[in-house]
Amino acid sequence: MSFSKEVKRELCNVICETDCCKRAEAYGMVFFGRSFGSDDISIMTDYDFVAKRYIEAIKTLINVKPTVSYTQSGKKFITLDKKEDRMALLNELGYSGAETSYRIIKNNIERECCLGAFVRGAFLSCGIITDPKREYHIEFGVSYKNKASDFCDLFDGFSAVPKKSVRNGMNIVYFKDSSHIEDILTLMDAQSAVMELIEEKIYKDVRNNVNRKVNCDSANIKKTCKAAAIQLEAIKKLKRSGKFEELTPEQKELAQLRLENPEMAFSELSANLKKPISRSGINHRFKKIIEAAQKIE
Ligand SMILES: [Zn+2]
């Protein structure tokens, strides 16, 4: 399965807790679909779960069931056939239907929580992500320049900074930095994908440090990387939620050290602590940190 497909499948299983986010995701999906305007509102997709999510999106906005058909190559093609339905959907989102250029209406994604939902919707409709084993790359293919600019503006002041280019007449908004991709995946709530990305990063770090790991077989390295990824994700979650400060000084010291050295083995972590402790002591301390992170909603 392609990594894009895997991520989209995960995103289609995200449950929108609030109506505002449900609406924001629906907006992102229809706005960045194959077509969005008074003459045509549609999406074309390879995946059943994306098609289903699009149908739900339309339902969320105007409670109408769109038409489903198939292209010759077996893609799902979902359309709103009736003009009155298209107008109702546009009006619902604050458009008159007479616009020459459809811009993002920020009122529809007003609350802070809604940005992630909107970006998730956009990714489901027009996003691609490359397997981090091959390359760090996530992109959104947008048909109009104004739309692409508006989309980039949403990331003003955000940790991940988008780049723009044009390919085959499409406006591409993309992120290439692995930490930016991690931020975007986190924003969209693709937690498994975030873990895979972090794991892959650590794996590359460890592999680059061959001398130190020369005695380890690769299965062992993989196991270590997986554990380190879980620790890192927990520490980042604690930082994001502001709960990091509630850890004990010893836990904080270890967490900070791990954050700065994702690839470090337990023995080295221990050697870098103010008071070195045993392997099982490190393990125990990480367990407590992970438990603290799991308590966060
Ligand atoms: Zn919201």
PDB file of C-alpha atoms and ligand atoms in Angstrom:
ATOM      1  CA  MET A   1       0.000   0.000   0.000  1.00  0.00           C
ATOM      2  CA  SER A   2       1.320   3.458  -0.841  1.00  0.00           C
ATOM      3  CA  PHE A   3       2.145   5.718   2.052  1.00  0.00           C
ATOM      4  CA  SER A   4      -0.368   8.304   0.788  1.00  0.00           C
ATOM      5  CA  LYS A   5      -3.082   5.705   0.832  1.00  0.00           C
ATOM      6  CA  GLU A   6      -2.094   4.586   4.316  1.00  0.00           C
ATOM      7  CA  VAL A   7      -2.191   8.170   5.639  1.00  0.00           C
ATOM      8  CA  LYS A   8      -5.506   8.927   3.927  1.00  0.00           C
ATOM      9  CA  ARG A   9      -7.006   5.788   5.366  1.00  0.00           C
ATOM     10  CA  GLU A  10      -5.868   6.862   8.823  1.00  0.00           C
ATOM     11  CA  LEU A  11      -7.268  10.387   8.330  1.00  0.00           C
ATOM     12  CA  CYS A  12     -10.629   8.997   7.222  1.00  0.00           C
ATOM     13  CA  ASN A  13     -10.865   7.262  10.581  1.00  0.00           C
ATOM     14  CA  VAL A  14     -10.269  10.432  12.584  1.00  0.00           C
ATOM     15  CA  ILE A  15     -13.380  11.315  14.536  1.00  0.00           C
ATOM     16  CA  CYS A  16     -14.210  15.016  14.524  1.00  0.00           C
ATOM     17  CA  GLU A  17     -15.194  15.736  18.110  1.00  0.00           C
ATOM     18  CA  THR A  18     -16.871  19.067  17.485  1.00  0.00           C
ATOM     19  CA  ASP A  19     -19.296  20.391  14.882  1.00  0.00           C
ATOM     20  CA  CYS A  20     -16.969  23.282  14.053  1.00  0.00           C
ATOM     21  CA  CYS A  21     -14.154  20.888  13.081  1.00  0.00           C
ATOM     22  CA  LYS A  22     -16.497  18.557  11.212  1.00  0.00           C
ATOM     23  CA  ARG A  23     -17.598  21.512   9.147  1.00  0.00           C
ATOM     24  CA  ALA A  24     -14.051  22.773   8.656  1.00  0.00           C
ATOM     25  CA  GLU A  25     -12.920  19.386   7.359  1.00  0.00           C
ATOM     26  CA  ALA A  26     -15.931  19.202   5.043  1.00  0.00           C
ATOM     27  CA  TYR A  27     -15.087  22.679   3.746  1.00  0.00           C
ATOM     28  CA  GLY A  28     -11.456  21.680   3.107  1.00  0.00           C
ATOM     29  CA  MET A  29     -12.556  18.586   1.262  1.00  0.00           C
ATOM     30  CA  VAL A  30     -15.078  20.209  -1.055  1.00  0.00           C
ATOM     31  CA  PHE A  31     -13.013  23.348  -1.598  1.00  0.00           C
ATOM     32  CA  PHE A  32      -9.950  21.369  -2.703  1.00  0.00           C
ATOM     33  CA  GLY A  33     -11.891  18.725  -4.607  1.00  0.00           C
ATOM     34  CA  ARG A  34     -11.627  18.245  -8.354  1.00  0.00           C
ATOM     35  CA  SER A  35     -13.982  21.142  -8.878  1.00  0.00           C
ATOM     36  CA  PHE A  36     -15.653  23.735  -6.673  1.00  0.00           C
ATOM     37  CA  GLY A  37     -18.053  26.305  -8.178  1.00  0.00           C
ATOM     38  CA  SER A  38     -21.575  26.880  -9.385  1.00  0.00           C
ATOM     39  CA  ASP A  39     -21.040  24.756 -12.529  1.00  0.00           C
ATOM     40  CA  ASP A  40     -19.447  21.770 -10.887  1.00  0.00           C
ATOM     41  CA  ILE A  41     -18.734  20.470  -7.419  1.00  0.00           C
ATOM     42  CA  SER A  42     -16.988  17.109  -7.542  1.00  0.00           C
ATOM     43  CA  ILE A  43     -14.141  14.887  -6.487  1.00  0.00           C
ATOM     44  CA  MET A  44     -12.354  12.025  -8.215  1.00  0.00           C
ATOM     45  CA  THR A  45     -10.521   9.500  -6.078  1.00  0.00           C
ATOM     46  CA  ASP A  46      -8.984   6.030  -6.153  1.00  0.00           C
ATOM     47  CA  TYR A  47     -10.116   5.220  -2.648  1.00  0.00           C
ATOM     48  CA  ASP A  48     -13.505   4.121  -1.365  1.00  0.00           C
ATOM     49  CA  PHE A  49     -12.868   5.559   2.085  1.00  0.00           C
ATOM     50  CA  VAL A  50     -12.103   9.009   0.659  1.00  0.00           C
ATOM     51  CA  ALA A  51     -15.250   8.848  -1.474  1.00  0.00           C
ATOM     52  CA  LYS A  52     -17.257   7.948   1.614  1.00  0.00           C
ATOM     53  CA  ARG A  53     -15.741  10.819   3.587  1.00  0.00           C
ATOM     54  CA  TYR A  54     -16.584  13.251   0.757  1.00  0.00           C
ATOM     55  CA  ILE A  55     -20.186  12.078   0.700  1.00  0.00           C
ATOM     56  CA  GLU A  56     -20.303  12.634   4.471  1.00  0.00           C
ATOM     57  CA  ALA A  57     -18.780  16.086   3.998  1.00  0.00           C
ATOM     58  CA  ILE A  58     -21.542  17.100   1.591  1.00  0.00           C
ATOM     59  CA  LYS A  59     -24.093  15.712   4.003  1.00  0.00           C
ATOM     60  CA  THR A  60     -22.592  17.717   6.861  1.00  0.00           C
ATOM     61  CA  LEU A  61     -22.894  20.910   4.862  1.00  0.00           C
ATOM     62  CA  ILE A  62     -26.271  20.607   3.121  1.00  0.00           C
ATOM     63  CA  ASN A  63     -27.663  17.160   3.962  1.00  0.00           C
ATOM     64  CA  VAL A  64     -27.855  16.063   0.326  1.00  0.00           C
ATOM     65  CA  LYS A  65     -26.614  12.768  -1.126  1.00  0.00           C
ATOM     66  CA  PRO A  66     -24.327  13.356  -4.115  1.00  0.00           C
ATOM     67  CA  THR A  67     -24.175  11.132  -7.211  1.00  0.00           C
ATOM     68  CA  VAL A  68     -21.530   8.394  -7.339  1.00  0.00           C
ATOM     69  CA  SER A  69     -20.207   7.021 -10.616  1.00  0.00           C
ATOM     70  CA  TYR A  70     -17.025   5.339 -11.837  1.00  0.00           C
ATOM     71  CA  THR A  71     -14.527   6.367 -14.459  1.00  0.00           C
ATOM     72  CA  GLN A  72     -13.189   3.827 -16.971  1.00  0.00           C
ATOM     73  CA  SER A  73     -10.056   3.413 -14.904  1.00  0.00           C
ATOM     74  CA  GLY A  74     -12.169   2.553 -11.864  1.00  0.00           C
ATOM     75  CA  LYS A  75     -11.832   5.842  -9.993  1.00  0.00           C
ATOM     76  CA  LYS A  76     -14.775   7.000  -7.928  1.00  0.00           C
ATOM     77  CA  PHE A  77     -16.374  10.151  -9.253  1.00  0.00           C
ATOM     78  CA  ILE A  78     -18.680  12.002  -6.859  1.00  0.00           C
ATOM     79  CA  THR A  79     -20.691  14.967  -8.073  1.00  0.00           C
ATOM     80  CA  LEU A  80     -23.444  17.308  -7.007  1.00  0.00           C
ATOM     81  CA  ASP A  81     -25.564  17.137 -10.144  1.00  0.00           C
ATOM     82  CA  LYS A  82     -28.284  19.629  -9.354  1.00  0.00           C
ATOM     83  CA  LYS A  83     -27.514  23.313  -9.681  1.00  0.00           C
ATOM     84  CA  GLU A  84     -29.743  24.102  -6.711  1.00  0.00           C
ATOM     85  CA  ASP A  85     -27.690  21.753  -4.522  1.00  0.00           C
ATOM     86  CA  ARG A  86     -24.446  23.339  -5.655  1.00  0.00           C
ATOM     87  CA  MET A  87     -25.840  26.799  -4.936  1.00  0.00           C
ATOM     88  CA  ALA A  88     -27.059  25.672  -1.527  1.00  0.00           C
ATOM     89  CA  LEU A  89     -23.610  24.341  -0.672  1.00  0.00           C
ATOM     90  CA  LEU A  90     -21.855  27.496  -1.886  1.00  0.00           C
ATOM     91  CA  ASN A  91     -24.268  29.726   0.026  1.00  0.00           C
ATOM     92  CA  GLU A  92     -23.849  27.612   3.122  1.00  0.00           C
ATOM     93  CA  LEU A  93     -20.133  28.339   3.015  1.00  0.00           C
ATOM     94  CA  GLY A  94     -20.627  32.064   2.337  1.00  0.00           C
ATOM     95  CA  TYR A  95     -20.227  32.169  -1.461  1.00  0.00           C
ATOM     96  CA  SER A  96     -22.700  33.721  -3.882  1.00  0.00           C
ATOM     97  CA  GLY A  97     -21.808  31.376  -6.745  1.00  0.00           C
ATOM     98  CA  ALA A  98     -20.960  34.350  -8.974  1.00  0.00           C
ATOM     99  CA  GLU A  99     -17.335  34.607  -7.872  1.00  0.00           C
ATOM    100  CA  THR A 100     -14.707  34.651 -10.592  1.00  0.00           C
ATOM    101  CA  SER A 101     -12.172  33.318  -8.131  1.00  0.00           C
ATOM    102  CA  TYR A 102     -13.000  31.256  -5.065  1.00  0.00           C
ATOM    103  CA  ARG A 103     -10.967  32.357  -2.050  1.00  0.00           C
ATOM    104  CA  ILE A 104     -10.784  30.707   1.340  1.00  0.00           C
ATOM    105  CA  ILE A 105     -13.382  32.223   3.680  1.00  0.00           C
ATOM    106  CA  LYS A 106     -11.705  32.288   7.056  1.00  0.00           C
ATOM    107  CA  ASN A 107     -14.989  32.507   8.979  1.00  0.00           C
ATOM    108  CA  ASN A 108     -15.469  28.836   8.128  1.00  0.00           C
ATOM    109  CA  ILE A 109     -12.282  27.926   9.960  1.00  0.00           C
ATOM    110  CA  GLU A 110     -12.500  30.526  12.642  1.00  0.00           C
ATOM    111  CA  ARG A 111     -11.520  28.566  15.713  1.00  0.00           C
ATOM    112  CA  GLU A 112      -7.998  27.398  16.367  1.00  0.00           C
ATOM    113  CA  CYS A 113      -9.042  23.742  16.512  1.00  0.00           C
ATOM    114  CA  CYS A 114     -10.476  23.949  12.993  1.00  0.00           C
ATOM    115  CA  LEU A 115      -7.233  24.562  11.085  1.00  0.00           C
ATOM    116  CA  GLY A 116      -6.127  20.937  11.441  1.00  0.00           C
ATOM    117  CA  ALA A 117      -9.523  19.688  10.331  1.00  0.00           C
ATOM    118  CA  PHE A 118      -9.482  21.978   7.298  1.00  0.00           C
ATOM    119  CA  VAL A 119      -5.967  20.891   6.288  1.00  0.00           C
ATOM    120  CA  ARG A 120      -7.006  17.253   6.741  1.00  0.00           C
ATOM    121  CA  GLY A 121      -9.931  17.807   4.384  1.00  0.00           C
ATOM    122  CA  ALA A 122      -7.627  19.477   1.879  1.00  0.00           C
ATOM    123  CA  PHE A 123      -5.117  16.634   2.075  1.00  0.00           C
ATOM    124  CA  LEU A 124      -7.813  14.012   1.523  1.00  0.00           C
ATOM    125  CA  SER A 125      -8.878  15.801  -1.650  1.00  0.00           C
ATOM    126  CA  CYS A 126      -5.616  16.970  -3.170  1.00  0.00           C
ATOM    127  CA  GLY A 127      -2.699  15.762  -1.065  1.00  0.00           C
ATOM    128  CA  ILE A 128       0.158  13.357  -1.670  1.00  0.00           C
ATOM    129  CA  ILE A 129       2.808  12.213   0.780  1.00  0.00           C
ATOM    130  CA  THR A 130       5.935  10.250  -0.108  1.00  0.00           C
ATOM    131  CA  ASP A 131       7.063   7.305   1.972  1.00  0.00           C
ATOM    132  CA  PRO A 132       9.628   8.728   4.438  1.00  0.00           C
ATOM    133  CA  LYS A 133      11.845   5.725   3.673  1.00  0.00           C
ATOM    134  CA  ARG A 134      12.335   7.218   0.221  1.00  0.00           C
ATOM    135  CA  GLU A 135      12.038  10.953   0.661  1.00  0.00           C
ATOM    136  CA  TYR A 136      10.556  13.615   2.911  1.00  0.00           C
ATOM    137  CA  HIS A 137       7.797  15.230   0.886  1.00  0.00           C
ATOM    138  CA  ILE A 138       4.167  16.198   1.353  1.00  0.00           C
ATOM    139  CA  GLU A 139       2.241  18.267  -1.162  1.00  0.00           C
ATOM    140  CA  PHE A 140      -1.147  19.724  -1.990  1.00  0.00           C
ATOM    141  CA  GLY A 141      -1.970  20.056  -5.702  1.00  0.00           C
ATOM    142  CA  VAL A 142      -4.201  23.103  -6.148  1.00  0.00           C
ATOM    143  CA  SER A 143      -5.831  24.118  -9.423  1.00  0.00           C
ATOM    144  CA  TYR A 144      -5.811  27.903  -8.917  1.00  0.00           C
ATOM    145  CA  LYS A 145      -3.039  30.254  -7.887  1.00  0.00           C
ATOM    146  CA  ASN A 146      -5.256  32.287  -5.535  1.00  0.00           C
ATOM    147  CA  LYS A 147      -6.369  29.153  -3.755  1.00  0.00           C
ATOM    148  CA  ALA A 148      -2.770  28.053  -3.302  1.00  0.00           C
ATOM    149  CA  SER A 149      -1.819  31.503  -1.921  1.00  0.00           C
ATOM    150  CA  ASP A 150      -4.748  31.542   0.478  1.00  0.00           C
ATOM    151  CA  PHE A 151      -3.815  28.055   1.617  1.00  0.00           C
ATOM    152  CA  CYS A 152      -0.210  29.101   2.271  1.00  0.00           C
ATOM    153  CA  ASP A 153      -1.422  32.134   4.238  1.00  0.00           C
ATOM    154  CA  LEU A 154      -3.143  29.805   6.686  1.00  0.00           C
ATOM    155  CA  PHE A 155       0.299  28.716   7.848  1.00  0.00           C
ATOM    156  CA  ASP A 156       1.370  32.260   8.816  1.00  0.00           C
ATOM    157  CA  GLY A 157       3.031  31.996  12.188  1.00  0.00           C
ATOM    158  CA  PHE A 158       2.812  28.210  12.131  1.00  0.00           C
ATOM    159  CA  SER A 159       5.900  26.063  12.722  1.00  0.00           C
ATOM    160  CA  ALA A 160       5.795  24.513   9.250  1.00  0.00           C
ATOM    161  CA  VAL A 161       6.528  26.898   6.395  1.00  0.00           C
ATOM    162  CA  PRO A 162       5.079  25.900   3.007  1.00  0.00           C
ATOM    163  CA  LYS A 163       6.808  26.316  -0.336  1.00  0.00           C
ATOM    164  CA  LYS A 164       5.143  26.839  -3.702  1.00  0.00           C
ATOM    165  CA  SER A 165       5.839  25.699  -7.216  1.00  0.00           C
ATOM    166  CA  VAL A 166       3.987  25.038 -10.467  1.00  0.00           C
ATOM    167  CA  ARG A 167       3.928  21.630 -12.151  1.00  0.00           C
ATOM    168  CA  ASN A 168       1.857  20.770 -15.245  1.00  0.00           C
ATOM    169  CA  GLY A 169      -0.274  23.844 -14.672  1.00  0.00           C
ATOM    170  CA  MET A 170      -1.014  22.804 -11.093  1.00  0.00           C
ATOM    171  CA  ASN A 171      -0.019  24.976  -8.157  1.00  0.00           C
ATOM    172  CA  ILE A 172       1.859  22.826  -5.718  1.00  0.00           C
ATOM    173  CA  VAL A 173       2.079  23.751  -2.047  1.00  0.00           C
ATOM    174  CA  TYR A 174       4.652  21.502  -0.431  1.00  0.00           C
ATOM    175  CA  PHE A 175       6.771  20.820   2.620  1.00  0.00           C
ATOM    176  CA  LYS A 176      10.129  19.061   2.411  1.00  0.00           C
ATOM    177  CA  ASP A 177      11.596  19.459   5.851  1.00  0.00           C
ATOM    178  CA  SER A 178      11.008  16.316   7.918  1.00  0.00           C
ATOM    179  CA  SER A 179      10.098  18.280  11.048  1.00  0.00           C
ATOM    180  CA  HIS A 180       7.604  20.363   9.021  1.00  0.00           C
ATOM    181  CA  ILE A 181       6.028  17.181   7.664  1.00  0.00           C
ATOM    182  CA  GLU A 182       5.826  15.889  11.211  1.00  0.00           C
ATOM    183  CA  ASP A 183       4.046  19.116  12.234  1.00  0.00           C
ATOM    184  CA  ILE A 184       1.573  18.868   9.345  1.00  0.00           C
ATOM    185  CA  LEU A 185       0.791  15.228  10.107  1.00  0.00           C
ATOM    186  CA  THR A 186       0.338  16.104  13.777  1.00  0.00           C
ATOM    187  CA  LEU A 187      -1.909  19.006  12.825  1.00  0.00           C
ATOM    188  CA  MET A 188      -4.075  16.672  10.722  1.00  0.00           C
ATOM    189  CA  ASP A 189      -4.125  14.126  13.570  1.00  0.00           C
ATOM    190  CA  ALA A 190      -2.372  11.366  11.626  1.00  0.00           C
ATOM    191  CA  GLN A 191      -0.769   9.857  14.704  1.00  0.00           C
ATOM    192  CA  SER A 192       0.393   6.550  13.221  1.00  0.00           C
ATOM    193  CA  ALA A 193       1.984   8.338  10.298  1.00  0.00           C
ATOM    194  CA  VAL A 194       3.807  10.664  12.704  1.00  0.00           C
ATOM    195  CA  MET A 195       5.190   7.635  14.525  1.00  0.00           C
ATOM    196  CA  GLU A 196       6.344   6.052  11.281  1.00  0.00           C
ATOM    197  CA  LEU A 197       8.065   9.248  10.270  1.00  0.00           C
ATOM    198  CA  ILE A 198       9.852   9.677  13.613  1.00  0.00           C
ATOM    199  CA  GLU A 199      10.906   6.039  13.603  1.00  0.00           C
ATOM    200  CA  GLU A 200      12.341   6.373  10.138  1.00  0.00           C
ATOM    201  CA  LYS A 201      14.269   9.503  11.123  1.00  0.00           C
ATOM    202  CA  ILE A 202      15.827   7.767  14.118  1.00  0.00           C
ATOM    203  CA  TYR A 203      16.600   4.732  11.982  1.00  0.00           C
ATOM    204  CA  LYS A 204      18.479   6.921   9.507  1.00  0.00           C
ATOM    205  CA  ASP A 205      20.381   8.620  12.339  1.00  0.00           C
ATOM    206  CA  VAL A 206      21.398   5.295  13.807  1.00  0.00           C
ATOM    207  CA  ARG A 207      22.368   3.845  10.448  1.00  0.00           C
ATOM    208  CA  ASN A 208      24.512   6.891   9.750  1.00  0.00           C
ATOM    209  CA  ASN A 209      26.369   6.191  12.924  1.00  0.00           C
ATOM    210  CA  VAL A 210      27.657   2.811  11.776  1.00  0.00           C
ATOM    211  CA  ASN A 211      30.707   2.590  13.974  1.00  0.00           C
ATOM    212  CA  ARG A 212      28.771   2.750  17.145  1.00  0.00           C
ATOM    213  CA  LYS A 213      26.170   0.240  16.027  1.00  0.00           C
ATOM    214  CA  VAL A 214      28.372  -2.133  14.127  1.00  0.00           C
ATOM    215  CA  ASN A 215      27.542  -5.036  16.434  1.00  0.00           C
ATOM    216  CA  CYS A 216      23.796  -4.575  16.224  1.00  0.00           C
ATOM    217  CA  ASP A 217      21.764  -6.467  13.675  1.00  0.00           C
ATOM    218  CA  SER A 218      19.177  -4.456  11.818  1.00  0.00           C
ATOM    219  CA  ALA A 219      16.183  -6.120  13.518  1.00  0.00           C
ATOM    220  CA  ASN A 220      17.592  -4.972  16.818  1.00  0.00           C
ATOM    221  CA  ILE A 221      18.113  -1.436  15.535  1.00  0.00           C
ATOM    222  CA  LYS A 222      14.523  -1.380  14.271  1.00  0.00           C
ATOM    223  CA  LYS A 223      13.277  -2.386  17.712  1.00  0.00           C
ATOM    224  CA  THR A 224      15.358   0.306  19.404  1.00  0.00           C
ATOM    225  CA  CYS A 225      14.125   2.911  16.931  1.00  0.00           C
ATOM    226  CA  LYS A 226      10.539   1.995  17.536  1.00  0.00           C
ATOM    227  CA  ALA A 227      10.991   2.379  21.292  1.00  0.00           C
ATOM    228  CA  ALA A 228      12.785   5.708  20.854  1.00  0.00           C
ATOM    229  CA  ALA A 229       9.995   6.935  18.566  1.00  0.00           C
ATOM    230  CA  ILE A 230       7.394   6.161  21.215  1.00  0.00           C
ATOM    231  CA  GLN A 231       9.456   8.014  23.830  1.00  0.00           C
ATOM    232  CA  LEU A 232       9.932  11.018  21.558  1.00  0.00           C
ATOM    233  CA  GLU A 233       6.280  11.238  20.635  1.00  0.00           C
ATOM    234  CA  ALA A 234       5.316  11.115  24.316  1.00  0.00           C
ATOM    235  CA  ILE A 235       7.801  13.872  25.188  1.00  0.00           C
ATOM    236  CA  LYS A 236       6.580  16.061  22.315  1.00  0.00           C
ATOM    237  CA  LYS A 237       2.988  15.537  23.377  1.00  0.00           C
ATOM    238  CA  LEU A 238       3.866  16.606  26.911  1.00  0.00           C
ATOM    239  CA  LYS A 239       5.589  19.724  25.565  1.00  0.00           C
ATOM    240  CA  ARG A 240       2.659  20.602  23.318  1.00  0.00           C
ATOM    241  CA  SER A 241       0.142  20.278  26.127  1.00  0.00           C
ATOM    242  CA  GLY A 242       2.223  22.200  28.658  1.00  0.00           C
ATOM    243  CA  LYS A 243       2.378  19.131  30.918  1.00  0.00           C
ATOM    244  CA  PHE A 244       6.128  18.760  30.478  1.00  0.00           C
ATOM    245  CA  GLU A 245       6.739  21.046  33.439  1.00  0.00           C
ATOM    246  CA  GLU A 246       4.797  18.686  35.671  1.00  0.00           C
ATOM    247  CA  LEU A 247       7.412  15.929  35.282  1.00  0.00           C
ATOM    248  CA  THR A 248       9.943  15.381  38.034  1.00  0.00           C
ATOM    249  CA  PRO A 249      13.368  17.039  37.530  1.00  0.00           C
ATOM    250  CA  GLU A 250      14.912  13.601  36.799  1.00  0.00           C
ATOM    251  CA  GLN A 251      12.231  12.791  34.226  1.00  0.00           C
ATOM    252  CA  LYS A 252      12.637  16.197  32.628  1.00  0.00           C
ATOM    253  CA  GLU A 253      16.392  15.774  32.385  1.00  0.00           C
ATOM    254  CA  LEU A 254      16.058  12.418  30.626  1.00  0.00           C
ATOM    255  CA  ALA A 255      13.247  13.649  28.375  1.00  0.00           C
ATOM    256  CA  GLN A 256      15.235  16.700  27.293  1.00  0.00           C
ATOM    257  CA  LEU A 257      18.265  14.539  26.588  1.00  0.00           C
ATOM    258  CA  ARG A 258      16.179  12.184  24.437  1.00  0.00           C
ATOM    259  CA  LEU A 259      14.619  15.087  22.576  1.00  0.00           C
ATOM    260  CA  GLU A 260      18.057  16.374  21.642  1.00  0.00           C
ATOM    261  CA  ASN A 261      19.441  12.905  20.869  1.00  0.00           C
ATOM    262  CA  PRO A 262      16.752  10.722  19.293  1.00  0.00           C
ATOM    263  CA  GLU A 263      19.281   8.072  18.248  1.00  0.00           C
ATOM    264  CA  MET A 264      21.125   7.727  21.552  1.00  0.00           C
ATOM    265  CA  ALA A 265      21.353   4.279  23.179  1.00  0.00           C
ATOM    266  CA  PHE A 266      20.338   3.800  26.801  1.00  0.00           C
ATOM    267  CA  SER A 267      23.955   3.441  27.945  1.00  0.00           C
ATOM    268  CA  GLU A 268      24.862   6.801  26.411  1.00  0.00           C
ATOM    269  CA  LEU A 269      21.763   8.476  27.786  1.00  0.00           C
ATOM    270  CA  SER A 270      22.723   7.229  31.208  1.00  0.00           C
ATOM    271  CA  ALA A 271      26.295   8.456  30.844  1.00  0.00           C
ATOM    272  CA  ASN A 272      24.975  11.927  30.052  1.00  0.00           C
ATOM    273  CA  LEU A 273      22.728  12.214  33.088  1.00  0.00           C
ATOM    274  CA  LYS A 274      23.903  14.180  36.122  1.00  0.00           C
ATOM    275  CA  LYS A 275      23.564  10.962  38.111  1.00  0.00           C
ATOM    276  CA  PRO A 276      24.003   7.952  35.812  1.00  0.00           C
ATOM    277  CA  ILE A 277      21.526   5.129  36.410  1.00  0.00           C
ATOM    278  CA  SER A 278      21.116   1.556  35.202  1.00  0.00           C
ATOM    279  CA  ARG A 279      19.506   0.472  31.939  1.00  0.00           C
ATOM    280  CA  SER A 280      16.406  -0.663  33.751  1.00  0.00           C
ATOM    281  CA  GLY A 281      16.358   2.643  35.638  1.00  0.00           C
ATOM    282  CA  ILE A 282      16.262   4.487  32.310  1.00  0.00           C
ATOM    283  CA  ASN A 283      13.571   2.140  31.068  1.00  0.00           C
ATOM    284  CA  HIS A 284      11.501   2.766  34.193  1.00  0.00           C
ATOM    285  CA  ARG A 285      11.875   6.526  33.895  1.00  0.00           C
ATOM    286  CA  PHE A 286      10.734   6.452  30.249  1.00  0.00           C
ATOM    287  CA  LYS A 287       7.777   4.305  31.234  1.00  0.00           C
ATOM    288  CA  LYS A 288       6.666   6.990  33.679  1.00  0.00           C
ATOM    289  CA  ILE A 289       7.091   9.696  31.035  1.00  0.00           C
ATOM    290  CA  ILE A 290       5.019   7.719  28.520  1.00  0.00           C
ATOM    291  CA  GLU A 291       2.329   7.120  31.137  1.00  0.00           C
ATOM    292  CA  ALA A 292       2.168  10.859  31.840  1.00  0.00           C
ATOM    293  CA  ALA A 293       1.688  11.502  28.120  1.00  0.00           C
ATOM    294  CA  GLN A 294      -1.026   8.866  27.855  1.00  0.00           C
ATOM    295  CA  LYS A 295      -3.038  10.669  30.501  1.00  0.00           C
ATOM    296  CA  ILE A 296      -3.379  13.694  28.228  1.00  0.00           C
ATOM    297  CA  GLU A 297      -6.647  13.741  26.317  1.00  0.00           C
TER     298      GLU A 297
HETATM  299 ZN    ZN B   1     -13.052  23.333  15.443  1.00  0.00          ZN
END
